Amino acid sequence: MTSFDISQGKSGYRFYNWSKTYSASPELYFEPRSDNELRNILSRAKENKKTVKIVGGGLSPSDIACTNDFMISLKHLNRVLDVDAKRCTVTVEAGVTINELNENILPSHGLSLINLGSVSGQTVGGIIGTGTHGSGEKFGSFATHVLELVLMKADGTILRCSQQENAEIFSAACCHLGILGIILSVKLQCEAAFMLHEKKASSKLETVLIDLNEHVSSAQHFQFVWFPHTDNVVTIARNRTRRLKLVKNNWFKDIIIGHHLLEFCLWIATFFSSIVPLITSVFFKFCYEGSSECIDRSDKIFNIDCLFKQYVTEWAIPRRHTAIVLREMKNWIENNPDCKIHFPVEVRFVQKDNIMMAPSCEQDVTYIGIISYRPYGKLVPHDKWFTFYENLALKYGGRPHWAKDHKVN
């Protein structure tokens, strides 16, 4: 515990993101408890010619929250301002986390978020700032469900923004990248609480790519993961259902093998990289091959276990280029045997929107994400693979997921 008011600033604070791939030592770190305290911090920053960065859940595998000047956490600005169960809306301060919405706030009012990504540790203010998304042909990024927001400008003035009021600023603020102002509160469109029926099935990459449009249209939320060095994929189809909960947990396969044994094997592979393709094949066979189904509360299905620390980059590719990009990725791996690639490559689909800086602005996109795990925190060389993929994505008009690792300024 600190012995002084941290809203006045703390020196010597060290920030790390979840993966510990980026860190920063801000000159001062703040945790304001009111709009007035926040306004005073901005005034102090202006007087001292300092930049200000807002930090949320720290989940972004990039340096988007890093600064050497002033860093502000909104963790104490986390009140629920309004819940309208009839209209299925909720208004919260920006420091509320998606986990808090999922676990405590929405269930008590019979509501659920419409769509989610893989994790829910982000703050509401942060998740709309980077184009965070789930998957679904008829579903946009998370920010498309924002009805209204309130932000504080650098001079301390407050703006209320929606499609009807300050519409241009609203469009920009729904993917703000932390540079437009400080989001104070957000009003979200939700829906009545629902269950999701998830079906997983193993297949082959080319089989999915040949009939890609049919696969994407086959479920409300469709995505798939590809296992590099193989032709194997797992398709994931999720649909709303009124059926009762059906969960078959296998802690030995999921936790002992799928997490701890995998991390140990990938650590061994840092000394003998040639075994990575074998690891991929074996884990696919024992943990992913075949089919399975599960029915649970929506957020329990949308969210997944991201296992252990990792480097991640993800790009939004125009939907029409999905197949050719994945085929070129596969060909590159086959032609570069010195590079051993970790699984999975995650492929998700997002509907276009009109949010200015969103990767899905005015185009339906396929998000393709690649990963390099850090078993027990150890760095695994991945620059050659990541650089190739970034150049490939740019070649086909791709745009980076702003929360993930990339070299775009």
Short mmCIF file of C-alpha atoms in Angstrom, two decimals:
data_model
loop_
_atom_site.label_atom_id
_atom_site.label_comp_id
_atom_site.label_asym_id
_atom_site.label_seq_id
_atom_site.Cartn_x
_atom_site.Cartn_y
_atom_site.Cartn_z
CA MET A 1 0.00 0.00 0.00
CA THR A 2 1.18 3.53 -0.75
CA SER A 3 1.53 5.97 2.13
CA PHE A 4 0.39 8.96 0.06
CA ASP A 5 -2.41 9.94 -2.29
CA ILE A 6 -1.58 8.22 -5.58
CA SER A 7 -3.95 10.58 -7.38
CA GLN A 8 -1.15 13.15 -6.89
CA GLY A 9 1.34 10.98 -8.74
CA LYS A 10 3.75 8.22 -7.89
CA SER A 11 7.35 8.13 -9.10
CA GLY A 12 9.38 4.96 -9.60
CA TYR A 13 6.41 3.02 -10.99
CA ARG A 14 7.22 0.27 -13.51
CA PHE A 15 4.56 -0.82 -16.00
CA TYR A 16 4.55 -4.22 -17.70
CA ASN A 17 1.99 -5.55 -20.13
CA TRP A 18 0.52 -9.01 -19.48
CA SER A 19 3.05 -10.82 -21.67
CA LYS A 20 5.93 -8.77 -20.23
CA THR A 21 6.98 -8.04 -23.81
CA TYR A 22 6.80 -4.27 -23.21
CA SER A 23 7.42 -2.10 -20.19
CA ALA A 24 7.74 1.55 -19.28
CA SER A 25 8.87 3.76 -16.42
CA PRO A 26 6.62 6.82 -16.44
CA GLU A 27 7.86 9.93 -14.68
CA LEU A 28 4.63 9.90 -12.68
CA TYR A 29 1.84 7.34 -12.36
CA PHE A 30 -1.66 8.42 -11.31
CA GLU A 31 -4.87 6.75 -10.13
CA PRO A 32 -7.48 9.54 -10.02
CA ARG A 33 -10.80 8.99 -8.28
CA SER A 34 -12.82 11.81 -9.86
CA ASP A 35 -13.14 13.88 -13.01
CA ASN A 36 -11.73 16.87 -11.14
CA GLU A 37 -8.61 14.97 -10.14
CA LEU A 38 -8.23 13.85 -13.75
CA ARG A 39 -8.61 17.43 -14.96
CA ASN A 40 -5.93 18.58 -12.52
CA ILE A 41 -3.52 15.94 -13.84
CA LEU A 42 -4.06 17.14 -17.41
CA SER A 43 -3.46 20.72 -16.33
CA ARG A 44 -0.26 19.67 -14.57
CA ALA A 45 0.89 17.79 -17.68
CA LYS A 46 0.28 20.85 -19.84
CA GLU A 47 2.21 23.11 -17.46
CA ASN A 48 5.16 20.71 -17.50
CA LYS A 49 4.90 19.93 -21.23
CA LYS A 50 4.31 16.23 -20.59
CA THR A 51 2.37 13.75 -22.67
CA VAL A 52 -0.28 11.60 -21.02
CA LYS A 53 -1.08 7.93 -21.61
CA ILE A 54 -4.05 6.03 -20.20
CA VAL A 55 -3.42 2.41 -19.19
CA GLY A 56 -6.25 -0.08 -18.95
CA GLY A 57 -5.97 -3.79 -18.25
CA GLY A 58 -2.43 -3.98 -19.66
CA LEU A 59 -3.37 -6.89 -21.93
CA SER A 60 -2.25 -5.38 -25.24
CA PRO A 61 0.81 -7.25 -26.58
CA SER A 62 2.22 -3.93 -27.85
CA ASP A 63 3.68 -0.68 -26.53
CA ILE A 64 0.46 1.31 -27.02
CA ALA A 65 0.22 2.19 -23.31
CA CYS A 66 3.92 2.90 -22.75
CA THR A 67 5.23 6.37 -21.92
CA ASN A 68 8.10 8.04 -20.11
CA ASP A 69 5.93 11.00 -19.09
CA PHE A 70 2.58 10.74 -17.24
CA MET A 71 0.65 7.44 -17.04
CA ILE A 72 -2.92 7.37 -15.74
CA SER A 73 -4.96 4.36 -14.64
CA LEU A 74 -8.74 4.78 -14.47
CA LYS A 75 -9.13 1.74 -12.19
CA HIS A 76 -11.01 3.81 -9.59
CA LEU A 77 -13.34 5.39 -12.16
CA ASN A 78 -15.38 2.21 -12.33
CA ARG A 79 -18.95 3.02 -11.36
CA VAL A 80 -22.06 1.65 -13.02
CA LEU A 81 -23.99 4.75 -14.06
CA ASP A 82 -27.14 3.21 -15.54
CA VAL A 83 -28.68 -0.10 -16.56
CA ASP A 84 -31.81 -0.16 -18.72
CA ALA A 85 -32.89 -3.80 -18.85
CA LYS A 86 -35.86 -2.98 -21.10
CA ARG A 87 -33.70 -1.36 -23.78
CA CYS A 88 -30.78 -3.69 -23.08
CA THR A 89 -28.27 -0.90 -22.45
CA VAL A 90 -25.65 -0.30 -19.79
CA THR A 91 -23.67 2.86 -19.05
CA VAL A 92 -20.44 2.57 -17.09
CA GLU A 93 -17.33 4.56 -16.34
CA ALA A 94 -14.35 3.75 -18.52
CA GLY A 95 -12.42 1.94 -15.78
CA VAL A 96 -14.96 -0.88 -15.53
CA THR A 97 -13.54 -4.12 -16.95
CA ILE A 98 -15.29 -6.43 -19.36
CA ASN A 99 -14.88 -9.18 -16.76
CA GLU A 100 -16.86 -7.10 -14.26
CA LEU A 101 -19.60 -6.62 -16.84
CA ASN A 102 -19.69 -10.34 -17.63
CA GLU A 103 -19.53 -11.67 -14.09
CA ASN A 104 -21.35 -9.16 -11.92
CA ILE A 105 -23.14 -6.31 -13.67
CA LEU A 106 -24.94 -7.75 -16.69
CA PRO A 107 -26.09 -11.16 -15.32
CA SER A 108 -27.91 -9.48 -12.44
CA HIS A 109 -30.03 -7.64 -15.02
CA GLY A 110 -30.50 -10.53 -17.44
CA LEU A 111 -28.18 -9.05 -20.05
CA SER A 112 -25.13 -10.09 -22.08
CA LEU A 113 -22.65 -8.34 -24.34
CA ILE A 114 -23.49 -9.00 -28.00
CA ASN A 115 -20.05 -10.21 -29.07
CA LEU A 116 -16.65 -10.62 -27.46
CA GLY A 117 -13.05 -11.37 -28.29
CA SER A 118 -10.89 -14.03 -26.70
CA VAL A 119 -10.26 -12.29 -23.36
CA SER A 120 -12.19 -9.95 -21.06
CA GLY A 121 -9.60 -8.33 -18.82
CA GLN A 122 -9.70 -5.06 -20.74
CA THR A 123 -11.35 -1.91 -19.45
CA VAL A 124 -14.34 -0.54 -21.34
CA GLY A 125 -12.40 2.59 -22.25
CA GLY A 126 -9.49 0.52 -23.53
CA ILE A 127 -11.38 -2.12 -25.49
CA ILE A 128 -13.03 0.44 -27.74
CA GLY A 129 -9.74 2.25 -28.31
CA THR A 130 -7.94 -0.37 -30.36
CA GLY A 131 -10.52 -2.01 -32.66
CA THR A 132 -10.87 -5.09 -30.45
CA HIS A 133 -13.16 -7.65 -32.06
CA GLY A 134 -14.69 -11.10 -31.93
CA SER A 135 -15.81 -13.05 -34.99
CA GLY A 136 -19.00 -13.23 -37.04
CA GLU A 137 -20.00 -12.35 -40.58
CA LYS A 138 -22.80 -10.08 -39.36
CA PHE A 139 -20.96 -8.67 -36.34
CA GLY A 140 -18.66 -5.66 -36.23
CA SER A 141 -15.89 -4.86 -33.77
CA PHE A 142 -16.75 -4.32 -30.11
CA ALA A 143 -17.00 -0.55 -30.61
CA THR A 144 -19.92 -0.93 -33.04
CA HIS A 145 -22.06 -1.59 -29.96
CA VAL A 146 -21.20 1.79 -28.42
CA LEU A 147 -24.25 4.07 -28.37
CA GLU A 148 -22.74 7.05 -26.61
CA LEU A 149 -19.54 8.09 -24.87
CA VAL A 150 -18.26 10.97 -22.82
CA LEU A 151 -14.67 12.13 -23.16
CA MET A 152 -12.46 14.74 -21.57
CA LYS A 153 -10.33 16.81 -23.93
CA ALA A 154 -6.76 17.85 -23.15
CA ASP A 155 -7.99 21.21 -21.85
CA GLY A 156 -10.31 19.51 -19.36
CA THR A 157 -13.55 20.24 -21.18
CA ILE A 158 -16.06 17.41 -21.52
CA LEU A 159 -17.82 16.28 -24.69
CA ARG A 160 -20.80 13.96 -25.04
CA CYS A 161 -20.61 12.07 -28.32
CA SER A 162 -22.95 9.80 -30.27
CA GLN A 163 -24.17 9.35 -33.82
CA GLN A 164 -26.54 12.24 -33.16
CA GLU A 165 -24.21 14.55 -31.21
CA ASN A 166 -20.61 15.36 -32.19
CA ALA A 167 -20.91 12.51 -34.69
CA GLU A 168 -17.50 12.97 -36.32
CA ILE A 169 -15.70 12.94 -32.98
CA PHE A 170 -17.80 9.92 -31.99
CA SER A 171 -16.59 7.99 -35.05
CA ALA A 172 -12.99 8.83 -34.20
CA ALA A 173 -13.36 8.13 -30.48
CA CYS A 174 -14.69 4.60 -31.09
CA CYS A 175 -11.13 3.67 -32.10
CA HIS A 176 -9.27 6.45 -30.32
CA LEU A 177 -5.83 4.83 -29.80
CA GLY A 178 -5.53 6.91 -26.65
CA ILE A 179 -4.80 10.12 -28.57
CA LEU A 180 -8.16 11.89 -28.88
CA GLY A 181 -8.89 12.52 -25.22
CA ILE A 182 -9.75 10.48 -22.14
CA ILE A 183 -12.88 8.35 -22.29
CA LEU A 184 -14.87 8.91 -19.10
CA SER A 185 -17.96 6.78 -19.68
CA VAL A 186 -19.51 4.54 -22.32
CA LYS A 187 -23.08 3.49 -23.06
CA LEU A 188 -23.24 0.01 -24.60
CA GLN A 189 -25.95 -1.80 -26.49
CA CYS A 190 -26.36 -5.26 -25.02
CA GLU A 191 -28.92 -8.01 -25.55
CA ALA A 192 -30.94 -10.35 -23.39
CA ALA A 193 -28.68 -12.94 -21.74
CA PHE A 194 -28.08 -15.91 -24.02
CA MET A 195 -26.36 -19.26 -24.24
CA LEU A 196 -24.01 -20.22 -27.05
CA HIS A 197 -23.72 -23.64 -28.64
CA GLU A 198 -20.14 -24.19 -29.80
CA LYS A 199 -19.16 -26.94 -32.22
CA LYS A 200 -15.52 -27.68 -32.98
CA ALA A 201 -14.37 -29.97 -35.79
CA SER A 202 -10.98 -30.80 -37.25
CA SER A 203 -10.51 -30.36 -40.97
CA LYS A 204 -7.88 -29.44 -43.58
CA LEU A 205 -6.82 -25.94 -44.51
CA GLU A 206 -7.55 -26.24 -48.21
CA THR A 207 -10.93 -27.83 -47.53
CA VAL A 208 -11.95 -24.78 -45.51
CA LEU A 209 -10.48 -22.26 -47.97
CA ILE A 210 -12.25 -23.76 -51.00
CA ASP A 211 -15.66 -23.28 -49.35
CA LEU A 212 -14.71 -20.35 -47.13
CA ASN A 213 -17.81 -18.22 -47.75
CA GLU A 214 -20.09 -21.15 -46.95
CA HIS A 215 -18.21 -21.82 -43.73
CA VAL A 216 -18.32 -18.18 -42.63
CA SER A 217 -22.07 -18.01 -43.31
CA SER A 218 -22.78 -21.33 -41.60
CA ALA A 219 -22.84 -19.89 -38.07
CA GLN A 220 -23.48 -16.61 -36.30
CA HIS A 221 -19.90 -16.67 -35.06
CA PHE A 222 -17.47 -18.68 -37.18
CA GLN A 223 -13.70 -18.81 -36.94
CA PHE A 224 -10.93 -21.33 -37.39
CA VAL A 225 -7.38 -21.98 -36.29
CA TRP A 226 -4.61 -23.42 -38.46
CA PHE A 227 -1.66 -25.44 -37.19
CA PRO A 228 1.50 -24.38 -39.10
CA HIS A 229 3.80 -27.10 -40.48
CA THR A 230 0.63 -29.14 -41.09
CA ASP A 231 -2.57 -28.91 -43.15
CA ASN A 232 -4.68 -29.26 -40.01
CA VAL A 233 -7.29 -26.77 -38.88
CA VAL A 234 -10.05 -26.69 -36.29
CA THR A 235 -13.27 -24.94 -37.26
CA ILE A 236 -15.29 -23.27 -34.52
CA ALA A 237 -18.98 -22.52 -35.07
CA ARG A 238 -21.02 -20.75 -32.40
CA ASN A 239 -24.75 -20.06 -32.41
CA ARG A 240 -27.28 -18.77 -29.91
CA THR A 241 -29.37 -21.52 -28.38
CA ARG A 242 -32.09 -22.13 -25.81
CA ARG A 243 -30.66 -25.50 -24.89
CA LEU A 244 -29.38 -26.14 -21.38
CA LYS A 245 -25.75 -25.93 -20.33
CA LEU A 246 -23.54 -28.73 -21.66
CA VAL A 247 -19.94 -28.57 -20.49
CA LYS A 248 -17.52 -31.49 -20.59
CA ASN A 249 -14.36 -30.44 -18.79
CA ASN A 250 -11.22 -32.52 -19.12
CA TRP A 251 -8.75 -30.86 -16.78
CA PHE A 252 -6.01 -33.37 -17.57
CA LYS A 253 -6.15 -32.72 -21.32
CA ASP A 254 -6.84 -28.99 -21.05
CA ILE A 255 -4.58 -28.01 -18.16
CA ILE A 256 -1.90 -30.67 -17.72
CA ILE A 257 -1.34 -31.49 -21.40
CA GLY A 258 -2.71 -28.45 -23.23
CA HIS A 259 -1.00 -25.91 -21.00
CA HIS A 260 1.79 -27.19 -18.77
CA LEU A 261 3.14 -29.98 -20.98
CA LEU A 262 2.92 -27.74 -24.05
CA GLU A 263 4.88 -25.00 -22.33
CA PHE A 264 7.55 -27.48 -21.26
CA CYS A 265 7.81 -28.92 -24.78
CA LEU A 266 8.11 -25.48 -26.33
CA TRP A 267 10.82 -24.64 -23.81
CA ILE A 268 12.73 -27.79 -24.84
CA ALA A 269 12.26 -26.64 -28.45
CA THR A 270 14.21 -23.45 -27.70
CA PHE A 271 17.27 -25.73 -27.61
CA PHE A 272 16.14 -28.07 -30.43
CA SER A 273 13.91 -26.02 -32.72
CA SER A 274 13.58 -28.86 -35.25
CA ILE A 275 11.05 -30.57 -32.96
CA VAL A 276 8.45 -27.76 -33.24
CA PRO A 277 6.59 -29.39 -36.20
CA LEU A 278 6.47 -32.66 -34.25
CA ILE A 279 5.10 -30.87 -31.18
CA THR A 280 2.42 -29.26 -33.32
CA SER A 281 1.38 -32.57 -34.89
CA VAL A 282 1.30 -34.45 -31.59
CA PHE A 283 -0.69 -31.81 -29.73
CA PHE A 284 -3.15 -31.52 -32.59
CA LYS A 285 -3.75 -35.26 -32.50
CA PHE A 286 -4.20 -35.51 -28.74
CA CYS A 287 -5.94 -32.23 -27.97
CA TYR A 288 -7.73 -31.00 -31.09
CA GLU A 289 -8.42 -33.78 -33.60
CA GLY A 290 -12.03 -34.91 -33.97
CA SER A 291 -15.14 -33.01 -32.92
CA SER A 292 -16.65 -31.63 -29.76
CA GLU A 293 -19.50 -29.44 -28.60
CA CYS A 294 -20.23 -27.24 -25.62
CA ILE A 295 -23.12 -25.07 -24.44
CA ASP A 296 -22.56 -22.33 -21.89
CA ARG A 297 -23.19 -18.70 -21.04
CA SER A 298 -22.11 -16.52 -23.97
CA ASP A 299 -19.00 -14.97 -22.42
CA LYS A 300 -17.78 -18.38 -21.22
CA ILE A 301 -17.82 -19.56 -24.85
CA PHE A 302 -16.44 -16.39 -26.44
CA ASN A 303 -13.48 -16.25 -24.05
CA ILE A 304 -10.62 -18.74 -24.25
CA ASP A 305 -7.53 -19.61 -22.25
CA CYS A 306 -4.61 -17.78 -23.90
CA LEU A 307 -2.22 -20.09 -22.05
CA PHE A 308 1.13 -18.44 -21.31
CA LYS A 309 3.17 -15.37 -22.27
CA GLN A 310 3.43 -14.65 -25.97
CA TYR A 311 4.26 -12.26 -28.79
CA VAL A 312 1.28 -11.62 -31.06
CA THR A 313 0.64 -9.71 -34.27
CA GLU A 314 -2.70 -9.63 -36.03
CA TRP A 315 -3.79 -7.95 -39.24
CA ALA A 316 -7.15 -7.21 -40.80
CA ILE A 317 -7.06 -8.42 -44.40
CA PRO A 318 -9.78 -7.48 -46.92
CA ARG A 319 -12.07 -10.52 -46.86
CA ARG A 320 -11.58 -11.30 -50.56
CA HIS A 321 -7.84 -11.90 -49.99
CA THR A 322 -8.19 -14.39 -47.12
CA ALA A 323 -7.41 -17.56 -49.06
CA ILE A 324 -4.44 -16.22 -51.02
CA VAL A 325 -2.84 -14.74 -47.89
CA LEU A 326 -3.11 -18.02 -45.96
CA ARG A 327 -1.78 -20.01 -48.91
CA GLU A 328 1.21 -17.67 -49.22
CA MET A 329 1.84 -18.03 -45.49
CA LYS A 330 1.80 -21.80 -45.82
CA ASN A 331 4.14 -21.70 -48.83
CA TRP A 332 6.57 -19.41 -47.02
CA ILE A 333 6.80 -21.80 -44.06
CA GLU A 334 7.47 -24.73 -46.42
CA ASN A 335 10.19 -22.72 -48.22
CA ASN A 336 11.88 -21.50 -45.03
CA PRO A 337 12.68 -24.69 -43.10
CA ASP A 338 14.95 -22.76 -40.72
CA CYS A 339 11.88 -21.02 -39.25
CA LYS A 340 9.78 -23.06 -36.86
CA ILE A 341 6.36 -21.54 -36.27
CA HIS A 342 4.20 -21.91 -33.18
CA PHE A 343 0.54 -22.84 -33.47
CA PRO A 344 -2.11 -21.59 -33.81
CA VAL A 345 -2.75 -19.13 -36.62
CA GLU A 346 -6.14 -17.68 -35.67
CA VAL A 347 -8.59 -16.62 -38.39
CA ARG A 348 -11.65 -14.51 -37.55
CA PHE A 349 -14.20 -12.53 -39.55
CA VAL A 350 -15.57 -9.03 -38.88
CA GLN A 351 -18.22 -6.95 -40.61
CA LYS A 352 -17.33 -3.51 -41.93
CA ASP A 353 -18.11 -0.35 -39.97
CA ASN A 354 -17.70 3.43 -40.31
CA ILE A 355 -15.31 3.95 -37.39
CA MET A 356 -12.48 6.14 -38.65
CA MET A 357 -9.33 4.36 -37.44
CA ALA A 358 -10.83 0.88 -37.16
CA PRO A 359 -9.09 -1.77 -39.30
CA SER A 360 -12.59 -2.77 -40.46
CA CYS A 361 -13.55 0.74 -41.54
CA GLU A 362 -15.61 0.49 -44.76
CA GLN A 363 -14.51 -3.08 -45.52
CA ASP A 364 -15.40 -6.59 -44.40
CA VAL A 365 -12.18 -8.07 -43.06
CA THR A 366 -10.55 -11.28 -41.99
CA TYR A 367 -8.32 -10.93 -38.96
CA ILE A 368 -5.37 -13.31 -39.16
CA GLY A 369 -3.29 -13.52 -35.99
CA ILE A 370 0.06 -15.23 -35.50
CA ILE A 371 1.83 -16.03 -32.26
CA SER A 372 5.22 -16.79 -30.75
CA TYR A 373 5.03 -18.21 -27.26
CA ARG A 374 7.52 -17.33 -24.51
CA PRO A 375 7.76 -20.59 -22.52
CA TYR A 376 8.73 -19.74 -18.95
CA GLY A 377 9.37 -16.20 -20.17
CA LYS A 378 12.07 -17.23 -22.63
CA LEU A 379 12.35 -15.37 -25.93
CA VAL A 380 11.86 -17.52 -29.05
CA PRO A 381 13.23 -15.98 -32.27
CA HIS A 382 10.31 -14.87 -34.42
CA ASP A 383 11.31 -11.64 -36.20
CA LYS A 384 11.73 -13.25 -39.63
CA TRP A 385 8.24 -14.80 -39.53
CA PHE A 386 6.56 -11.71 -38.10
CA THR A 387 8.28 -9.41 -40.63
CA PHE A 388 7.27 -11.63 -43.54
CA TYR A 389 3.67 -11.70 -42.39
CA GLU A 390 3.50 -7.94 -41.84
CA ASN A 391 4.86 -7.30 -45.34
CA LEU A 392 2.44 -9.84 -46.79
CA ALA A 393 -0.49 -8.19 -45.04
CA LEU A 394 0.54 -4.77 -46.31
CA LYS A 395 0.85 -6.19 -49.83
CA TYR A 396 -2.82 -7.15 -49.76
CA GLY A 397 -4.10 -3.97 -48.17
CA GLY A 398 -4.02 -5.21 -44.58
CA ARG A 399 -4.34 -2.97 -41.54
CA PRO A 400 -2.84 -3.79 -38.12
CA HIS A 401 -4.83 -4.62 -35.04
CA TRP A 402 -3.77 -1.60 -33.02
CA ALA A 403 -3.48 -3.51 -29.74
CA LYS A 404 -1.12 -6.13 -31.19
CA ASP A 405 2.56 -5.93 -32.12
CA HIS A 406 3.27 -4.07 -35.38
CA LYS A 407 5.69 -1.55 -36.93
CA VAL A 408 3.15 0.86 -38.37
CA ASN A 409 3.36 4.47 -37.15
#
